[in-house]
CSV table of C-alpha atoms in Angstrom, one decimal:
chain,number,residue,atom,x,y,z
A,102,MET,CA,94.6,261.3,98.4
A,103,LYS,CA,97.4,261.0,100.9
A,104,SER,CA,100.8,262.2,99.8
A,105,LYS,CA,104.1,260.5,100.6
A,106,LEU,CA,104.9,260.6,104.3
A,107,LYS,CA,107.9,262.6,105.3
A,108,PRO,CA,110.1,261.5,108.2
A,109,PHE,CA,108.6,263.0,111.3
A,110,GLY,CA,109.2,263.4,115.0
A,111,LEU,CA,106.6,263.4,117.7
A,112,SER,CA,106.7,264.7,121.2
A,113,LEU,CA,104.2,263.9,124.0
A,114,ASN,CA,104.2,266.8,126.5
A,115,ALA,CA,104.1,266.8,130.3
A,116,ALA,CA,100.6,267.1,131.7
A,117,PHE,CA,99.2,266.3,135.1
A,118,PHE,CA,97.7,262.8,134.7
A,119,GLY,CA,97.8,263.4,130.9
A,120,PHE,CA,98.4,259.8,130.1
A,121,PHE,CA,94.7,259.3,129.4
A,122,THR,CA,94.7,261.9,126.6
A,123,HIS,CA,98.0,260.8,125.2
A,124,ALA,CA,96.8,257.2,125.0
A,125,GLY,CA,93.8,258.2,123.0
A,126,PHE,CA,96.0,260.2,120.6
A,127,MET,CA,98.5,257.4,120.1
A,128,LYS,CA,95.6,254.9,119.5
A,129,GLY,CA,94.8,257.0,116.5
A,130,LEU,CA,98.4,257.1,115.4
A,131,GLU,CA,98.6,253.3,115.7
A,132,GLU,CA,95.4,252.8,113.7
A,133,GLU,CA,96.8,254.9,110.9
A,134,LYS,CA,100.0,252.8,111.1
A,135,LEU,CA,102.1,256.0,111.5
A,136,VAL,CA,105.5,255.5,113.2
A,137,PRO,CA,107.6,258.5,114.2
A,138,LYS,CA,111.3,258.5,113.2
A,139,PHE,CA,111.9,260.0,116.7
A,140,LEU,CA,109.5,259.9,119.6
A,141,THR,CA,110.0,261.8,122.8
A,142,GLY,CA,108.0,262.1,126.0
A,143,CYS,CA,108.0,264.0,129.2
A,144,SER,CA,106.2,262.9,132.5
A,145,ALA,CA,102.8,261.6,131.5
A,146,GLY,CA,104.0,261.7,127.9
A,147,ALA,CA,107.0,259.6,128.8
A,148,ILE,CA,104.7,256.9,130.3
A,149,ILE,CA,102.6,256.6,127.1
A,150,GLY,CA,105.5,257.2,124.8
A,151,SER,CA,107.5,254.4,126.4
A,152,LEU,CA,104.6,251.9,126.0
A,153,PHE,CA,104.2,252.9,122.3
A,154,ALA,CA,107.9,252.6,121.7
A,155,LYS,CA,107.8,249.2,123.4
A,156,GLN,CA,105.1,248.3,120.9
A,157,ILE,CA,102.5,247.5,123.5
A,158,PRO,CA,99.1,247.7,121.6
A,159,MET,CA,97.3,250.9,122.6
A,160,SER,CA,94.1,249.0,123.2
A,161,GLU,CA,95.9,247.1,125.9
A,162,VAL,CA,97.3,250.3,127.3
A,163,ILE,CA,93.9,252.0,127.4
A,164,ASP,CA,92.4,249.0,129.2
A,165,PHE,CA,95.2,249.2,131.7
A,166,ILE,CA,94.7,252.9,132.5
A,167,LYS,CA,90.9,252.8,132.5
A,168,ASN,CA,91.2,250.5,135.5
A,169,LEU,CA,93.7,252.6,137.4
A,170,GLU,CA,92.8,253.8,140.9
A,171,LYS,CA,94.7,255.9,143.4
A,172,GLU,CA,95.5,252.8,145.5
A,173,ASN,CA,97.4,251.4,142.6
A,174,PHE,CA,100.2,253.9,142.8
A,175,TRP,CA,99.7,255.7,146.1
A,176,GLU,CA,101.7,254.8,149.2
A,177,GLY,CA,100.5,254.9,152.8
A,178,THR,CA,97.6,256.7,154.4
A,179,LYS,CA,96.8,260.4,155.0
A,180,PHE,CA,98.1,259.9,158.5
A,181,SER,CA,101.4,258.2,157.4
A,182,GLN,CA,101.9,260.9,154.8
A,183,ILE,CA,101.6,263.6,157.5
A,184,LEU,CA,104.2,261.8,159.6
A,185,LYS,CA,106.6,261.0,156.8
A,186,PRO,CA,108.5,264.4,156.9
A,187,ILE,CA,109.0,263.8,160.6
A,188,LYS,CA,110.0,260.2,160.2
A,189,VAL,CA,112.6,260.8,157.5
A,190,GLY,CA,113.5,264.3,158.7
A,191,PHE,CA,112.5,267.6,157.0
A,192,LYS,CA,116.1,267.9,155.7
A,193,ASN,CA,115.7,264.6,153.8
A,194,TYR,CA,112.0,264.9,152.8
A,195,SER,CA,111.5,265.4,149.0
A,196,GLY,CA,108.1,264.0,148.3
A,197,ALA,CA,105.1,261.9,149.4
A,198,LEU,CA,105.7,258.9,147.1
A,199,THR,CA,108.9,256.9,146.5
A,200,GLY,CA,107.8,255.9,143.0
A,201,ASN,CA,108.1,252.2,143.8
A,202,ASN,CA,104.4,251.5,143.2
A,203,LEU,CA,104.6,253.3,139.8
A,204,LYS,CA,107.5,251.1,138.9
A,205,LYS,CA,105.5,248.0,139.9
A,206,LEU,CA,102.6,249.1,137.7
A,207,LEU,CA,104.8,249.7,134.7
A,208,LYS,CA,107.3,246.8,135.1
A,209,PRO,CA,105.1,244.1,133.5
A,210,TYR,CA,105.1,246.3,130.3
A,211,LEU,CA,108.6,247.8,130.4
A,212,GLY,CA,110.5,245.2,132.2
A,213,GLU,CA,114.3,245.5,132.1
A,214,THR,CA,114.4,247.1,128.7
A,215,ASP,CA,117.1,249.6,127.8
A,216,ILE,CA,116.0,252.7,125.9
A,217,GLN,CA,118.6,252.2,123.2
A,218,ASP,CA,117.2,248.7,122.4
A,219,LEU,CA,113.7,249.9,121.5
A,220,LYS,CA,112.7,249.5,117.9
A,221,ILE,CA,111.4,253.1,117.8
A,222,LYS,CA,113.9,255.8,118.7
A,223,PHE,CA,112.8,257.2,122.0
A,224,GLY,CA,113.9,260.0,124.2
A,225,ILE,CA,112.8,260.8,127.8
A,226,SER,CA,113.0,264.4,129.2
A,227,VAL,CA,114.2,264.7,132.8
A,228,SER,CA,115.5,267.4,135.0
A,229,ASN,CA,118.9,266.5,136.3
A,230,LEU,CA,119.3,268.3,139.6
A,231,THR,CA,122.9,267.1,140.1
A,232,LYS,CA,124.1,268.6,136.9
A,233,ARG,CA,121.5,271.4,137.0
A,234,LYS,CA,120.3,270.8,133.4
A,235,ARG,CA,117.5,269.3,131.4
A,236,GLU,CA,118.5,266.1,129.7
A,237,LEU,CA,116.9,263.9,127.0
A,238,LEU,CA,117.7,260.3,127.9
A,239,VAL,CA,118.2,258.0,124.9
A,240,LYS,CA,120.2,255.3,126.8
A,241,GLY,CA,119.8,253.5,130.1
A,242,LYS,CA,117.0,251.7,131.9
A,243,LEU,CA,113.7,252.6,130.4
A,244,LEU,CA,111.6,252.0,133.5
A,245,ASP,CA,113.9,254.1,135.8
A,246,ALA,CA,114.0,257.0,133.3
A,247,VAL,CA,110.2,257.0,132.9
A,248,VAL,CA,109.6,257.2,136.6
A,249,ALA,CA,112.3,259.9,137.0
A,250,SER,CA,110.6,261.9,134.2
A,251,SER,CA,107.2,261.5,136.0
A,252,ALA,CA,108.5,262.5,139.5
A,253,PHE,CA,106.5,265.7,140.0
A,254,PRO,CA,108.1,267.6,142.9
A,255,LEU,CA,106.6,267.0,146.4
A,256,MET,CA,104.3,264.4,145.0
A,257,PHE,CA,107.3,262.1,144.3
A,258,GLU,CA,110.6,261.8,146.0
A,259,ILE,CA,113.7,262.9,144.0
A,260,GLN,CA,114.8,259.9,141.9
A,261,ASN,CA,118.4,258.6,141.8
A,262,MET,CA,120.0,257.1,138.7
A,263,ASN,CA,123.7,256.4,138.3
A,264,GLY,CA,124.6,258.7,141.1
A,265,ASP,CA,122.6,261.7,139.9
A,266,GLU,CA,119.3,263.1,141.2
A,267,PHE,CA,116.4,263.6,139.0
A,268,THR,CA,112.9,265.1,139.0
A,269,ASP,CA,110.0,265.7,136.6
A,270,GLY,CA,111.3,266.8,133.1
A,271,GLY,CA,108.3,269.1,132.7
A,272,LEU,CA,109.8,271.6,135.2
A,273,VAL,CA,112.0,273.0,132.5
A,274,ASP,CA,110.9,271.5,129.2
A,275,HIS,CA,107.3,270.2,128.9
A,276,GLU,CA,107.8,269.6,125.2
A,277,PRO,CA,111.1,267.9,124.3
A,278,ILE,CA,111.7,268.7,120.7
A,279,LYS,CA,115.1,270.4,120.6
A,280,GLU,CA,116.9,267.3,119.6
A,281,MET,CA,114.4,266.8,116.7
A,282,ILE,CA,115.0,270.3,115.5
A,283,LEU,CA,118.7,269.5,115.4
A,284,ASP,CA,118.3,266.1,113.8
A,285,SER,CA,118.8,266.3,110.0
A,286,LYS,CA,116.8,263.2,109.4
A,287,ILE,CA,113.6,264.7,110.8
A,288,GLU,CA,111.7,266.9,108.3
A,289,LYS,CA,108.5,267.6,110.3
A,290,ILE,CA,108.0,267.9,114.1
A,291,PHE,CA,104.6,267.2,115.8
A,292,SER,CA,103.8,267.9,119.4
A,293,HIS,CA,100.8,266.7,121.2
A,294,ASN,CA,100.0,269.2,123.9
A,295,ILE,CA,97.4,268.7,126.6
A,296,ILE,CA,95.7,271.8,127.9
A,297,SER,CA,93.4,271.1,130.8
A,298,ASN,CA,90.6,273.3,132.1
A,299,LYS,CA,92.0,273.3,135.5
A,300,GLU,CA,90.9,276.2,137.6
A,301,GLU,CA,93.4,278.8,138.7
A,302,SER,CA,94.6,278.3,142.3
A,303,LYS,CA,92.8,280.4,144.9
A,304,TYR,CA,96.1,280.7,146.8
A,305,ILE,CA,98.6,283.3,145.9
A,306,LEU,CA,101.6,280.9,146.3
A,307,GLY,CA,99.9,278.2,144.1
A,308,LYS,CA,99.0,280.8,141.5
A,309,SER,CA,102.5,282.3,141.4
A,310,ILE,CA,104.2,278.9,141.0
A,311,SER,CA,101.8,277.8,138.2
A,312,ASN,CA,102.0,281.1,136.3
A,313,GLY,CA,105.7,281.3,136.8
A,314,LEU,CA,106.1,277.9,135.2
A,315,GLY,CA,103.9,279.1,132.4
A,316,VAL,CA,106.2,282.0,131.8
A,317,ILE,CA,109.2,279.6,131.5
A,318,GLU,CA,107.2,277.4,129.1
A,319,SER,CA,106.3,280.4,126.9
A,320,GLU,CA,109.9,281.6,126.7
A,321,ILE,CA,111.3,278.2,125.9
A,322,ASP,CA,108.6,277.7,123.2
A,323,GLU,CA,109.7,281.0,121.6
A,324,LEU,CA,113.3,279.9,121.6
A,325,LYS,CA,112.4,276.6,120.0
A,326,LYS,CA,110.4,278.4,117.4
A,327,GLU,CA,113.4,280.6,116.5
A,328,LEU,CA,115.7,277.5,116.4
A,329,ALA,CA,113.3,275.8,114.1
A,330,LYS,CA,113.4,278.7,111.7
A,331,LEU,CA,117.2,278.6,111.6
A,332,LYS,CA,117.0,274.9,110.8
A,333,ASN,CA,114.2,275.3,108.4
A,334,LYS,CA,112.0,272.9,110.4
A,335,GLN,CA,108.2,272.9,110.7
A,336,ILE,CA,106.7,272.5,114.2
A,337,ILE,CA,103.0,271.5,114.2
A,338,ARG,CA,101.4,271.6,117.7
A,339,ILE,CA,98.2,269.6,118.1
A,340,ASN,CA,96.4,270.7,121.2
A,341,SER,CA,93.9,268.6,123.2
A,342,TYR,CA,91.6,270.6,125.5
A,343,THR,CA,90.8,268.3,128.3
A,344,HIS,CA,89.1,267.9,131.7
A,345,ALA,CA,91.3,268.5,134.7
A,346,ILE,CA,92.2,265.3,136.6
A,347,ASN,CA,93.8,264.7,140.0
A,348,GLU,CA,94.9,261.7,142.0
A,349,ASN,CA,91.6,261.6,143.8
A,350,ASN,CA,89.3,261.5,140.8
A,351,PHE,CA,90.0,259.7,137.5
A,352,LYS,CA,86.3,259.8,136.4
A,353,LYS,CA,87.0,262.1,133.5
A,354,GLY,CA,89.9,260.0,132.3
A,355,ILE,CA,87.8,258.0,129.9
A,356,GLU,CA,86.4,261.1,128.4
A,357,ASN,CA,90.0,262.5,128.0
A,358,ILE,CA,91.0,259.3,126.1
A,359,SER,CA,88.3,260.1,123.6
A,360,ILE,CA,89.4,263.7,123.4
A,361,GLY,CA,92.9,262.6,122.6
A,362,TYR,CA,91.7,260.2,119.9
A,363,GLU,CA,89.5,262.9,118.3
A,364,SER,CA,92.4,265.3,118.3
A,365,PHE,CA,94.4,262.9,116.2
A,366,GLN,CA,91.5,262.2,113.8
A,367,LYS,CA,91.0,265.9,113.2
A,368,ASN,CA,94.7,266.4,112.4
A,369,LYS,CA,95.8,263.2,110.9
A,370,PHE,CA,96.0,264.5,107.4
A,371,SER,CA,98.7,267.0,108.5
A,372,PHE,CA,101.1,264.1,108.8
A,373,TYR,CA,100.8,263.6,105.0
A,374,LYS,CA,101.1,267.2,103.9
């Protein structure tokens, strides 16, 4: 028998092309008719979180991402990408993609909606390069904020909003839950974390960057854990172990949708405890 549901927050973490797995997880949440008091997302989590907060049926979202191909969001050819740093100047080059195609993909769903007008309270994690801080955006244009949160360095250009420069929120906080810990209305905090089986880079530079970010994540997670203790909050992390995906191969995406869905089903009763 299910007990009374306590007000809960839910965070969808940053993960490279993790929107497949997050969509499967949120499909389970939707079927169970569970609505978070506070929903946050970062990068791929911001994409799926925004669609859920906009109340787009997850079946429609899954159909949308199942048909995604690189050509839908990529810009130019290999040759034009090689020439781009020369064309714009190395001083001005910040990434291969402008993000315009990603905006075109999401605009039919997100439109001109403002974050604060969503029926579900939603926050988007971004890295504000101008102010040199991590921010959780709860106001402003939803579409622009989602693209800024998804702007993985060098893959996407630095994004500009209201005079400030932004990049992927996952650089400094892959799991935006700090505001939930501090919110007195939230009793339980859930985090859906995607952990892929991506092979470690064979290159020393790639390995050092990846592992360095892992150290930052670990330290920040420990700080959140201590803050939660002080605020008497419970953090429940639900991990989905998935296939690694990159921009050239989405074949495992459908399997990752199922993995996310199964993760929710295995853990759904924890929402009622």
